[in-house]
mmCIF file of C-alpha atoms in Angstrom:
data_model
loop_
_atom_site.group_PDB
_atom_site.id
_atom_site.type_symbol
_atom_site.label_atom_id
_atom_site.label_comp_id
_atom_site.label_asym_id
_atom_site.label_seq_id
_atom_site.Cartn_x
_atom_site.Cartn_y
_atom_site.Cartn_z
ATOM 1 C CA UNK B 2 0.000 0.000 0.000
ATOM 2 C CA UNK B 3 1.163 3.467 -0.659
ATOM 3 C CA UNK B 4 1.573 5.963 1.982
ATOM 4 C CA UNK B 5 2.119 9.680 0.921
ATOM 5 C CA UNK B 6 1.994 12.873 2.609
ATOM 6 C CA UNK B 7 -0.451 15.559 1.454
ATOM 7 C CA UNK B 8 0.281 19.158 1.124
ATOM 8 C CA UNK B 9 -0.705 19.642 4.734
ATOM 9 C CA UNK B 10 1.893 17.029 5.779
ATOM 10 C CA UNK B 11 -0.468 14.881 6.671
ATOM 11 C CA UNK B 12 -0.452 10.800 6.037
ATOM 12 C CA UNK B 13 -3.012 9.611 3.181
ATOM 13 C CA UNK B 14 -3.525 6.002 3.305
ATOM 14 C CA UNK B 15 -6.079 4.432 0.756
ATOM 15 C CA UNK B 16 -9.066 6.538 -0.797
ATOM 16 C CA UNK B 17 -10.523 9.362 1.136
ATOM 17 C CA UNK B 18 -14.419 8.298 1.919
ATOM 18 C CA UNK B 19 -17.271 10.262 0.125
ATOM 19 C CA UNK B 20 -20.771 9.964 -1.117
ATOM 20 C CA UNK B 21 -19.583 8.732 -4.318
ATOM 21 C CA UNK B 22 -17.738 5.501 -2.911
ATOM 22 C CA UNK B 23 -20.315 5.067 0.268
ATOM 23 C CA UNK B 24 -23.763 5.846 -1.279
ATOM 24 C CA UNK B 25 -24.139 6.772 -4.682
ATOM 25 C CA UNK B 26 -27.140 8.235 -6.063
ATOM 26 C CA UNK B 27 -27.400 5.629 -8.390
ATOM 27 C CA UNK B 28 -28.146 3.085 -5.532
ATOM 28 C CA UNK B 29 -30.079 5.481 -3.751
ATOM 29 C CA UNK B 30 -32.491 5.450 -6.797
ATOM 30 C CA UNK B 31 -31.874 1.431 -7.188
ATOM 31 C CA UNK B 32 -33.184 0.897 -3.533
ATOM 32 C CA UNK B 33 -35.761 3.533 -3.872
ATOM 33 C CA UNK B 34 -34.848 5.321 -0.922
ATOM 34 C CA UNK B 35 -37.091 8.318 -0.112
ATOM 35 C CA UNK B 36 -34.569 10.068 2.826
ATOM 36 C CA UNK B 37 -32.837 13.036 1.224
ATOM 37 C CA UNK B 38 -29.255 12.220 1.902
ATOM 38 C CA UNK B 39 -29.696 8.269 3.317
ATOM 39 C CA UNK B 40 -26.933 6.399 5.366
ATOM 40 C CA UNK B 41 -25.259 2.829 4.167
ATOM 41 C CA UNK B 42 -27.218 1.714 7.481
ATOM 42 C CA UNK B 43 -30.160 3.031 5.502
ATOM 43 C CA UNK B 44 -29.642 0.956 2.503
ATOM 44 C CA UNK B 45 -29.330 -2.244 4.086
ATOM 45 C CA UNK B 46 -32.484 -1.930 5.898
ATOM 46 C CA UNK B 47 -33.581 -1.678 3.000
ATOM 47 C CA UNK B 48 -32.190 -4.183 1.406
ATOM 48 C CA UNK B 49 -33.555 -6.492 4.206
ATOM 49 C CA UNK B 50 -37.011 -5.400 3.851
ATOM 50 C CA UNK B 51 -37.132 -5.818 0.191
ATOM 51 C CA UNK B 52 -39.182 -9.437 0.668
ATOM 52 C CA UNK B 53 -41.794 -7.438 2.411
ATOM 53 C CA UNK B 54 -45.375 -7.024 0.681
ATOM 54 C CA UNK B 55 -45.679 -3.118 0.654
ATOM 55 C CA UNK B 56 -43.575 -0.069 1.973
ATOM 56 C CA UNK B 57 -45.383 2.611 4.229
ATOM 57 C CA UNK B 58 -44.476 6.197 4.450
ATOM 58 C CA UNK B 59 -46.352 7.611 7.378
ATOM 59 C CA UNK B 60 -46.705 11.218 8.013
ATOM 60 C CA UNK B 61 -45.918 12.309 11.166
ATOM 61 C CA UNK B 62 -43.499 14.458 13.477
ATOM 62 C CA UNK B 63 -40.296 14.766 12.354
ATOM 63 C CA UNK B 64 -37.455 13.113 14.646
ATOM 64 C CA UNK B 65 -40.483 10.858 16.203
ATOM 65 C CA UNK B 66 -40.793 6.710 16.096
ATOM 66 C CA UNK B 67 -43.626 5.459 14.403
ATOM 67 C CA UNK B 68 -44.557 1.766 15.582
ATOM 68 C CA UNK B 69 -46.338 -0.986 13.922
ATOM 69 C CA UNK B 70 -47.313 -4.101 15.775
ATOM 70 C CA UNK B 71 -49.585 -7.020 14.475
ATOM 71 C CA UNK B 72 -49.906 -10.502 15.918
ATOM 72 C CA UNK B 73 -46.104 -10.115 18.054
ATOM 73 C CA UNK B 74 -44.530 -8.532 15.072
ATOM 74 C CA UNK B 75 -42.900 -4.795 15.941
ATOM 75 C CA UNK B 76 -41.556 -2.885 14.025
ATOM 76 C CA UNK B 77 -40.572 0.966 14.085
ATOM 77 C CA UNK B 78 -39.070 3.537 12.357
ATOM 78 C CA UNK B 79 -37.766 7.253 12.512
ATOM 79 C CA UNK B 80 -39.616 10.371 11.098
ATOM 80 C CA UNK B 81 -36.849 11.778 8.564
ATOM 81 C CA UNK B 82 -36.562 15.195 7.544
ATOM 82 C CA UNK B 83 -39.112 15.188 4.883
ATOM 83 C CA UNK B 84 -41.723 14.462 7.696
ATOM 84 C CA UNK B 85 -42.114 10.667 7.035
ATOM 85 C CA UNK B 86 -41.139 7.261 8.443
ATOM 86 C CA UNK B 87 -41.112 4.725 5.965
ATOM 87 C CA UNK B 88 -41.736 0.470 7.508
ATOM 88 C CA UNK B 89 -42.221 -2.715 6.084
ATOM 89 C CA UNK B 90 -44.420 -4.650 7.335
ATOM 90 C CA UNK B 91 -44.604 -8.693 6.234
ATOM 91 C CA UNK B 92 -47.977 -8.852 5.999
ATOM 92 C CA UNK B 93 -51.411 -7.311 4.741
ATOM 93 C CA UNK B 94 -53.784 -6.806 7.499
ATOM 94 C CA UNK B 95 -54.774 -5.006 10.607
ATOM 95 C CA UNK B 96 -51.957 -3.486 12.001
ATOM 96 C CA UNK B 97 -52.008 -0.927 15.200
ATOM 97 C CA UNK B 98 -49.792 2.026 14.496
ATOM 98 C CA UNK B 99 -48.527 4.315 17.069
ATOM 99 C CA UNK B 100 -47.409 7.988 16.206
ATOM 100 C CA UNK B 101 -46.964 11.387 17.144
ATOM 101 C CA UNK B 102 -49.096 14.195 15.023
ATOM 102 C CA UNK B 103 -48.712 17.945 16.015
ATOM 103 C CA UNK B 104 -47.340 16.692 19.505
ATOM 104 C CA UNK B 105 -50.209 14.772 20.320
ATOM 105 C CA UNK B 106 -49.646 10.486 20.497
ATOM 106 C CA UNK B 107 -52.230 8.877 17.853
ATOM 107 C CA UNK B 108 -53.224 5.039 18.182
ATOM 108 C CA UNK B 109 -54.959 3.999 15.474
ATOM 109 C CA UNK B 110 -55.830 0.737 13.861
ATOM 110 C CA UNK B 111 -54.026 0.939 9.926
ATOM 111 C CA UNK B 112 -55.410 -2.180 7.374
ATOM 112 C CA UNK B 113 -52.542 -2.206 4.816
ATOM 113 C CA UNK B 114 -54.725 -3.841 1.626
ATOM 114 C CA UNK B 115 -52.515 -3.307 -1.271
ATOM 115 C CA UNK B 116 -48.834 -4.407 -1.842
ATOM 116 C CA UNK B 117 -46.287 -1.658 -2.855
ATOM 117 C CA UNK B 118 -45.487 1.865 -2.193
ATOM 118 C CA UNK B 119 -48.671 3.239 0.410
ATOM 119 C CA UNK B 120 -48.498 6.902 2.044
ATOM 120 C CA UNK B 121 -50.061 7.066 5.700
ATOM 121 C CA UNK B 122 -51.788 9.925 6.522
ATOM 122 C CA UNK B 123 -52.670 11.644 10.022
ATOM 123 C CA UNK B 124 -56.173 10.965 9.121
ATOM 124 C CA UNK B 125 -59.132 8.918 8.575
ATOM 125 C CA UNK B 126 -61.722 9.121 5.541
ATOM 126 C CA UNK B 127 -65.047 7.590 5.815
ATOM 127 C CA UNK B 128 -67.043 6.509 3.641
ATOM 128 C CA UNK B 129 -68.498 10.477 2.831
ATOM 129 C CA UNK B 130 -67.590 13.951 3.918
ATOM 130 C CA UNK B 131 -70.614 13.043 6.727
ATOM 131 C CA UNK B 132 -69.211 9.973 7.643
ATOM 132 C CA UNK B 133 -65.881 11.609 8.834
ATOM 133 C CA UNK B 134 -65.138 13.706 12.112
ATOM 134 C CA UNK B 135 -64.473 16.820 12.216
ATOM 135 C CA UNK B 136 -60.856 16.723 13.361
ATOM 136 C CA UNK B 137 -60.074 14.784 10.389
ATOM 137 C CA UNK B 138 -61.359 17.280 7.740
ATOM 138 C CA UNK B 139 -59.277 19.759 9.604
ATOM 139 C CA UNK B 140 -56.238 17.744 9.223
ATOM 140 C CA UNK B 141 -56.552 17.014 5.267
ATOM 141 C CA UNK B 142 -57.586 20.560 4.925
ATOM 142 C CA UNK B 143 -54.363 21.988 7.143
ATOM 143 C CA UNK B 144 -52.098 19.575 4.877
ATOM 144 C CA UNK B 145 -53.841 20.744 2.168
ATOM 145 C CA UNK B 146 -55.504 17.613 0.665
ATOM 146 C CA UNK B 147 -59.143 18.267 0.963
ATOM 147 C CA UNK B 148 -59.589 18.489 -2.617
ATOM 148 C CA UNK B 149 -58.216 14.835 -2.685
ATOM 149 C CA UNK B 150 -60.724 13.411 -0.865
ATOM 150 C CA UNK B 151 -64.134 16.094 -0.944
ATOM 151 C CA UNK B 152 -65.755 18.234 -3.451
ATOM 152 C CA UNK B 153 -67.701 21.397 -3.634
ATOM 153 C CA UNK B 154 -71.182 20.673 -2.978
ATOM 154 C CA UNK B 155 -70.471 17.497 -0.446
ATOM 155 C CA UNK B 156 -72.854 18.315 2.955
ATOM 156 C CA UNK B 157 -72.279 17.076 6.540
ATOM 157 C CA UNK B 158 -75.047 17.091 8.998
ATOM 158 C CA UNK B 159 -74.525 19.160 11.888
ATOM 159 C CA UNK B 160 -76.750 19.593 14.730
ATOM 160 C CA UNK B 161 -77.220 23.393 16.327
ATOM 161 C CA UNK B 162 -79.032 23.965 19.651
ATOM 162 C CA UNK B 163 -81.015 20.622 19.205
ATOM 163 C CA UNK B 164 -81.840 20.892 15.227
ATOM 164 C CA UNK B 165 -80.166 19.160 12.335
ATOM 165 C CA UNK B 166 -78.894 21.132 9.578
ATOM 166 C CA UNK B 167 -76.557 20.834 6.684
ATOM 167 C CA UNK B 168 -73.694 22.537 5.541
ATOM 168 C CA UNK B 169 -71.741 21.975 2.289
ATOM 169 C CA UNK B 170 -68.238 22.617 0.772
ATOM 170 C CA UNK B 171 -68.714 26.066 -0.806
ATOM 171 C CA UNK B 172 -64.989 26.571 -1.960
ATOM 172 C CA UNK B 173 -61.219 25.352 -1.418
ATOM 173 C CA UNK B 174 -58.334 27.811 -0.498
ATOM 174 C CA UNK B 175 -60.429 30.433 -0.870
ATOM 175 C CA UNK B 176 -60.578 32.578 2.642
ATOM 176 C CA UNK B 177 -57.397 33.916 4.195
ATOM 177 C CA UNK B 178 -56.812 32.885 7.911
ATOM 178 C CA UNK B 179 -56.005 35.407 10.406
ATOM 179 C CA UNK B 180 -52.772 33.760 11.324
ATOM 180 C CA UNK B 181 -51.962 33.223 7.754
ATOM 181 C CA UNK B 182 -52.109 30.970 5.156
ATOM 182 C CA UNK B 183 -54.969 30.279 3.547
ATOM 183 C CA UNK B 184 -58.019 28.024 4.805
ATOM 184 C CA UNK B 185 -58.767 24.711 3.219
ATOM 185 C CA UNK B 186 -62.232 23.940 3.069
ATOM 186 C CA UNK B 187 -64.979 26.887 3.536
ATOM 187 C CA UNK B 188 -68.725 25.752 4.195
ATOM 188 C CA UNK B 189 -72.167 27.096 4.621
ATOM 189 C CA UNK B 190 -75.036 26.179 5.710
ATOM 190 C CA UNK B 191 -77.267 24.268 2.837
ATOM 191 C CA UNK B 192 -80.790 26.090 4.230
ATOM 192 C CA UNK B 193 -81.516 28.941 6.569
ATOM 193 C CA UNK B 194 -81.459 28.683 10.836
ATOM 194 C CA UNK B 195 -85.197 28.094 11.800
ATOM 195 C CA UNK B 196 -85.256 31.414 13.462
ATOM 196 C CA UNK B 197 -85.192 34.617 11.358
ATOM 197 C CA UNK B 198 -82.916 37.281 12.597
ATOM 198 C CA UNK B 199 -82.261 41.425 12.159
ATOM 199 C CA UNK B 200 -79.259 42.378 11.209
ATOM 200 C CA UNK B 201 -79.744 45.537 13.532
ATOM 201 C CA UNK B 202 -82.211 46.541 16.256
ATOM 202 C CA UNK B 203 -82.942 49.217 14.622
ATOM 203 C CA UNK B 204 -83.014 50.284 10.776
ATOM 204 C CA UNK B 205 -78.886 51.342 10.181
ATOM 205 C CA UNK B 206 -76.339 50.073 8.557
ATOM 206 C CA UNK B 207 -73.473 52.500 10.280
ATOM 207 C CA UNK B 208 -70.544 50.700 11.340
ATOM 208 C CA UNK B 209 -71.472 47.779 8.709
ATOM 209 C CA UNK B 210 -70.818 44.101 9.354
ATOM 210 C CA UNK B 211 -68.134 45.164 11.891
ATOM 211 C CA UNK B 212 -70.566 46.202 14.821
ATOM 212 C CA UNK B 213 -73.938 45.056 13.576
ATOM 213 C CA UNK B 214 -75.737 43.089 15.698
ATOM 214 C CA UNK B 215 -75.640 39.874 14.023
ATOM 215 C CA UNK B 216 -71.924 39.676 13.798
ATOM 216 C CA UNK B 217 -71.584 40.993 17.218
ATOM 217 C CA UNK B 218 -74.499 39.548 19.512
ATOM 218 C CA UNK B 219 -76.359 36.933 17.044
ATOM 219 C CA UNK B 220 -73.879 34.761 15.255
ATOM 220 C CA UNK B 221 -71.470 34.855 18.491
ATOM 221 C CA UNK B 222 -74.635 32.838 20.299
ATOM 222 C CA UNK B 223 -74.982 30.904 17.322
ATOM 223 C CA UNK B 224 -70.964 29.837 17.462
ATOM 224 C CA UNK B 225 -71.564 28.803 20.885
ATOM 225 C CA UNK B 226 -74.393 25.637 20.480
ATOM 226 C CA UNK B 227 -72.036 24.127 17.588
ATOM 227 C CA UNK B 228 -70.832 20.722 18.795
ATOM 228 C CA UNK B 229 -67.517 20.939 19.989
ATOM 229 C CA UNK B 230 -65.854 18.839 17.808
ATOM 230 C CA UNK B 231 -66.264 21.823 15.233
ATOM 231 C CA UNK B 232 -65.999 24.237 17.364
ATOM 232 C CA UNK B 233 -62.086 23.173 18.273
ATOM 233 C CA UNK B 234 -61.408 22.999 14.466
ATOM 234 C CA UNK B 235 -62.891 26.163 13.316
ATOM 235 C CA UNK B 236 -60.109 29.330 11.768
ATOM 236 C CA UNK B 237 -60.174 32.706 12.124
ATOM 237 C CA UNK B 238 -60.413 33.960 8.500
ATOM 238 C CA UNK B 239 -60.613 37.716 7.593
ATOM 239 C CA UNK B 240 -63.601 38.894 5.792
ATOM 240 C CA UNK B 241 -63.640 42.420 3.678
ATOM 241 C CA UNK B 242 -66.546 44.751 4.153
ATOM 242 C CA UNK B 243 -67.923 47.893 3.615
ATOM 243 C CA UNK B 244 -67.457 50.262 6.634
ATOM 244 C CA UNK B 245 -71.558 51.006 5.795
ATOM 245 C CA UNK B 246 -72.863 54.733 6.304
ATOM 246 C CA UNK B 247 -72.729 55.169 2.752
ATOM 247 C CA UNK B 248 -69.272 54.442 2.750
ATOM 248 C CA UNK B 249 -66.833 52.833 0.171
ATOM 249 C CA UNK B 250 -64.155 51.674 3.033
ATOM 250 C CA UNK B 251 -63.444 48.334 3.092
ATOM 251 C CA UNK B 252 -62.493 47.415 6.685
ATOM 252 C CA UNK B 253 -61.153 43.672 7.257
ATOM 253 C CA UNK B 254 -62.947 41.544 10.567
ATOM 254 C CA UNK B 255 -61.585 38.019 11.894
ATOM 255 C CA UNK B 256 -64.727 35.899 11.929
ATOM 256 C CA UNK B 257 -65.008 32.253 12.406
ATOM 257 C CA UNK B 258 -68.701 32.463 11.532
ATOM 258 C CA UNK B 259 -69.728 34.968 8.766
ATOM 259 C CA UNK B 260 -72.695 36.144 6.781
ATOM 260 C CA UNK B 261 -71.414 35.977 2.672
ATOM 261 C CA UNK B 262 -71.044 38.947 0.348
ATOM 262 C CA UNK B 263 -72.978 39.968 -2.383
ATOM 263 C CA UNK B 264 -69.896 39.555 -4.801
ATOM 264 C CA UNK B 265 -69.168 36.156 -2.894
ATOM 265 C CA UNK B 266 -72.593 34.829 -4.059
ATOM 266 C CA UNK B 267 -73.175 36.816 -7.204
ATOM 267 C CA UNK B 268 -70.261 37.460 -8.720
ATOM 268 C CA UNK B 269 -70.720 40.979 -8.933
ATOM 269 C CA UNK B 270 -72.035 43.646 -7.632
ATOM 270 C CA UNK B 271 -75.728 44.886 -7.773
ATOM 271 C CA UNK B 272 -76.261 46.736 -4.225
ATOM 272 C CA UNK B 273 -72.681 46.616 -2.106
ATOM 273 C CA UNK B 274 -69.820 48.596 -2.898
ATOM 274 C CA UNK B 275 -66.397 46.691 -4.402
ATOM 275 C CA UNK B 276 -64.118 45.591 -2.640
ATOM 276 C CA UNK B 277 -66.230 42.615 -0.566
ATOM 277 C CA UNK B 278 -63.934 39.428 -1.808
ATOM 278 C CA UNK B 279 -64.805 37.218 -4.555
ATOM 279 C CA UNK B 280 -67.352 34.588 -5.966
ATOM 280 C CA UNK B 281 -67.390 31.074 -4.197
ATOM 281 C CA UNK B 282 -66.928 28.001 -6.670
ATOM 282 C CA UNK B 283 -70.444 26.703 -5.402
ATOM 283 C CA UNK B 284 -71.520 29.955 -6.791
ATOM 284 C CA UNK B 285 -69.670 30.447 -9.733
ATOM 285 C CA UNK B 286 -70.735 27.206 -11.013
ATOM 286 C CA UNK B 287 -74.150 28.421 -11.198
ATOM 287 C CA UNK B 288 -75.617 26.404 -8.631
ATOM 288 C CA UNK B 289 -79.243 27.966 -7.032
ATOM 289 C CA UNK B 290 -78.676 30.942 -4.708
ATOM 290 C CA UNK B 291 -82.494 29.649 -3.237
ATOM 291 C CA UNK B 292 -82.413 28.929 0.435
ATOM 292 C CA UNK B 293 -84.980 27.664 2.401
ATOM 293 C CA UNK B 294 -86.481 28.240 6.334
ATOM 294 C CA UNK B 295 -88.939 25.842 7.817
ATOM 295 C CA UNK B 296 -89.515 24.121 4.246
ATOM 296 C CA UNK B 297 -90.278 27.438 2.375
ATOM 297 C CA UNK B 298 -88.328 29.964 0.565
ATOM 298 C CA UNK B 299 -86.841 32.551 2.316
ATOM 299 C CA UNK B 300 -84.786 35.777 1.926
ATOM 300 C CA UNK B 301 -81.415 35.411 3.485
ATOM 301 C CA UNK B 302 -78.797 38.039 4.702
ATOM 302 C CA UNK B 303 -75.713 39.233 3.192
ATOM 303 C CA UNK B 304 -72.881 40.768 5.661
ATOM 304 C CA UNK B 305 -72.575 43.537 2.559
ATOM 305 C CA UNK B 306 -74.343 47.040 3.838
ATOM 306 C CA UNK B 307 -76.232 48.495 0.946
ATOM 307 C CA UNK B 308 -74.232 51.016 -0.779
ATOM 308 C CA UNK B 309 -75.096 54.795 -1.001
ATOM 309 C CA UNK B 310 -77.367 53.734 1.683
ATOM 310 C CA UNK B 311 -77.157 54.406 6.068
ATOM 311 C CA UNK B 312 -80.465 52.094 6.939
ATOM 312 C CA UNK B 313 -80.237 48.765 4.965
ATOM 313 C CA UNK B 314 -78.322 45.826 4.356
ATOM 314 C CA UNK B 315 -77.882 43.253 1.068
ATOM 315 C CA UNK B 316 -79.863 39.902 0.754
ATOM 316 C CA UNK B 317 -80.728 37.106 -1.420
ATOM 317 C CA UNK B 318 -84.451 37.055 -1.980
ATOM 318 C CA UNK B 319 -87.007 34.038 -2.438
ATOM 319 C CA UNK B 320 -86.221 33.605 -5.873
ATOM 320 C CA UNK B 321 -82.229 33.589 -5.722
ATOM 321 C CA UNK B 322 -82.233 37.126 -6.913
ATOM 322 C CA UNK B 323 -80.029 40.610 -5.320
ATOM 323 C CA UNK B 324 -81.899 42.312 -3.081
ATOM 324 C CA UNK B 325 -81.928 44.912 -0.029
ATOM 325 C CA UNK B 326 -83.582 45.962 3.119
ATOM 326 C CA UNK B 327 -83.520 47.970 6.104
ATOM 327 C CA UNK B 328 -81.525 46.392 8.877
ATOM 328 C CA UNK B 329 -84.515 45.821 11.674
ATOM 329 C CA UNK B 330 -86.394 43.331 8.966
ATOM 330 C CA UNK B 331 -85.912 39.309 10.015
ATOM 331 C CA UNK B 332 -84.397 37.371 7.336
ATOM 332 C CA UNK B 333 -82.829 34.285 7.057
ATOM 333 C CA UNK B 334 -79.412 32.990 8.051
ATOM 334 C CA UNK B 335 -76.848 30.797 6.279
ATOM 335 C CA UNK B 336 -73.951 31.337 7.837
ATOM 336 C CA UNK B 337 -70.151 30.069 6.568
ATOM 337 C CA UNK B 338 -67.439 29.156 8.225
ATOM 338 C CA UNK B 339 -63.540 27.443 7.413
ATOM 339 C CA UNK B 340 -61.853 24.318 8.739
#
């Protein structure tokens, strides 16, 4: 063997060790290795597991374990840097998997089906968007894979102070959170609240959305007889309205419930000033702006103060049409809100 010094007058024995002669990219890709940068130690895991039926890459914490167990059979694994653990398990079946999802332990019951590459997801689908809990649409829609598994128009029953109502998907993306970011999945309901409400006491529209009544007193009640389970998943998102008063100021709220714009459900503007956001996809798709209260056709409220105007406020009439009145009159509410 040769033995030479190097510039620095240090002793060089044999070839220096580097990616090239450890772990080349070439049997990175030959081993399919997902890890950014993966370890020899990595490969021959690998390597080992190779006889296995399928490969999972679970989502979870990164520098967590993720455990699988069926029938005495362990097995764990290490959440790399691109936020997934990836196991082989021997068999198709039942297994119980064990990981940590925003710093909360999950336990959950995982039947691997198919054989080959499957990605793991911090949540569960049912069957429909009404077959699956809230806490799980909020996780698809904060990872921002709602589309993936819903689509606009899909309802979930939800019950409110004792009654059963619907909402639906109304959009994707659409509303801006408070803390940032944008919010996956926005709803509304698919019919009016029973009750009728004002939108004032008394027949203004000064201050607009931001201190009327039904943002402030009405929809704040409302918020409060949701189950909890939505209640705990439910964003801030900031809404754009007129200031009202017959002004053209567009002042910004956080709401997690909200009364839509005119431009939201139109598409344009008939009786609100610009400004007021833009059209859902439920909307824009054409679909019938008709609500119904107690089984009949009913007016429902905009949030959108009626411009050039101090007493009334936008609606949808009867017929799906733009419409206005003054701010004392009941109408009926269909309220949105974002997961």
């Amino acid at each position: 063997m040769d033995i030479a010094l190097n510039p620095a007058g240090c002793t060089v024995v044999g070839t220096a060790l580097s990616k090239a002669n450890l772990l080349s990219d070439t049997v990175k890709e030959a081993l399919e290795l997902e890890q950014s940068d993966p370890t020899v130690n990595d490969a021959l895991y690998a390597l080992s597991q190779k006889g296995s039926p399928a490969e999972l890459h679970v989502l979870a914490d990164t520098g967590t374990t993720v455990t699988l167990t069926k029938s005495g059979k362990t097995l764990s694994a290490t959440v790399g840097s691109d936020g997934y653990a990836i196991l082989y398990p021997s068999e198709l079946g039942d297994w119980t998997m064990v990981y940590t999802y925003d710093g909360t332990q999950k336990t959950r019951i995982y039947t691997l089906e198919v054989i080959g590459i499957v990605y793991v997801y911090p949540f569960v689908i049912g069957d429909s968007l009404d077959d699956t809990e809230w806490a799980d649409i909020a996780i698809c829609s904060e990872l921002g894979m709602a589309e993936q598994f819903f689509k606009v128009g899909d309802t979930k029953t939800v019950n409110i102070n004792g009654t059963n109502y619907e909402v639906q998907i109304i959009g994707f993306n659409h509303d801006t959170k408070t803390a940032g970011g944008k919010a996956g999945i926005t709803f509304q309901l698919v019919d009016c609240l029973t009750t009728a409400y004002p939108m004032n006491s008394s027949n203004t529209n000064v201050g607009g959305w931001t201190s009327s009544v039904m943002r402030q007193t009405t929809l704040k009640t409302i918020l409060s007889q949701l189950p909890s389970a939505l209640q705990s998943v439910l964003k801030a998102v900031n809404k754009l309205t007129s200031a009202g008063n017959q002004s053209t100021t567009i002042n910004t709220t956080s709401d997690k419930l909200f009364l839509l714009s005119e431009i939201e459900i139109f598409g344009t503007t008939t009786y609100s000033v610009a400004g007021e956001g833009s059209q859902y996809e439920w909307y824009m798709a054409g679909n019938s702006k008709i609500k119904y209260r107690s089984g009949s056709a009913n007016a429902w409220w905009e949030r959108s103060p009626r411009s050039g105007d101090t007493t009334a406020f936008c609606y949808v009439n009867g017929s799906g049409t733009a419409g206005n009145n003054v701010a004392s009159a009941s109408y009926g509410v269909s309220f949105g809100f974002c997961v």
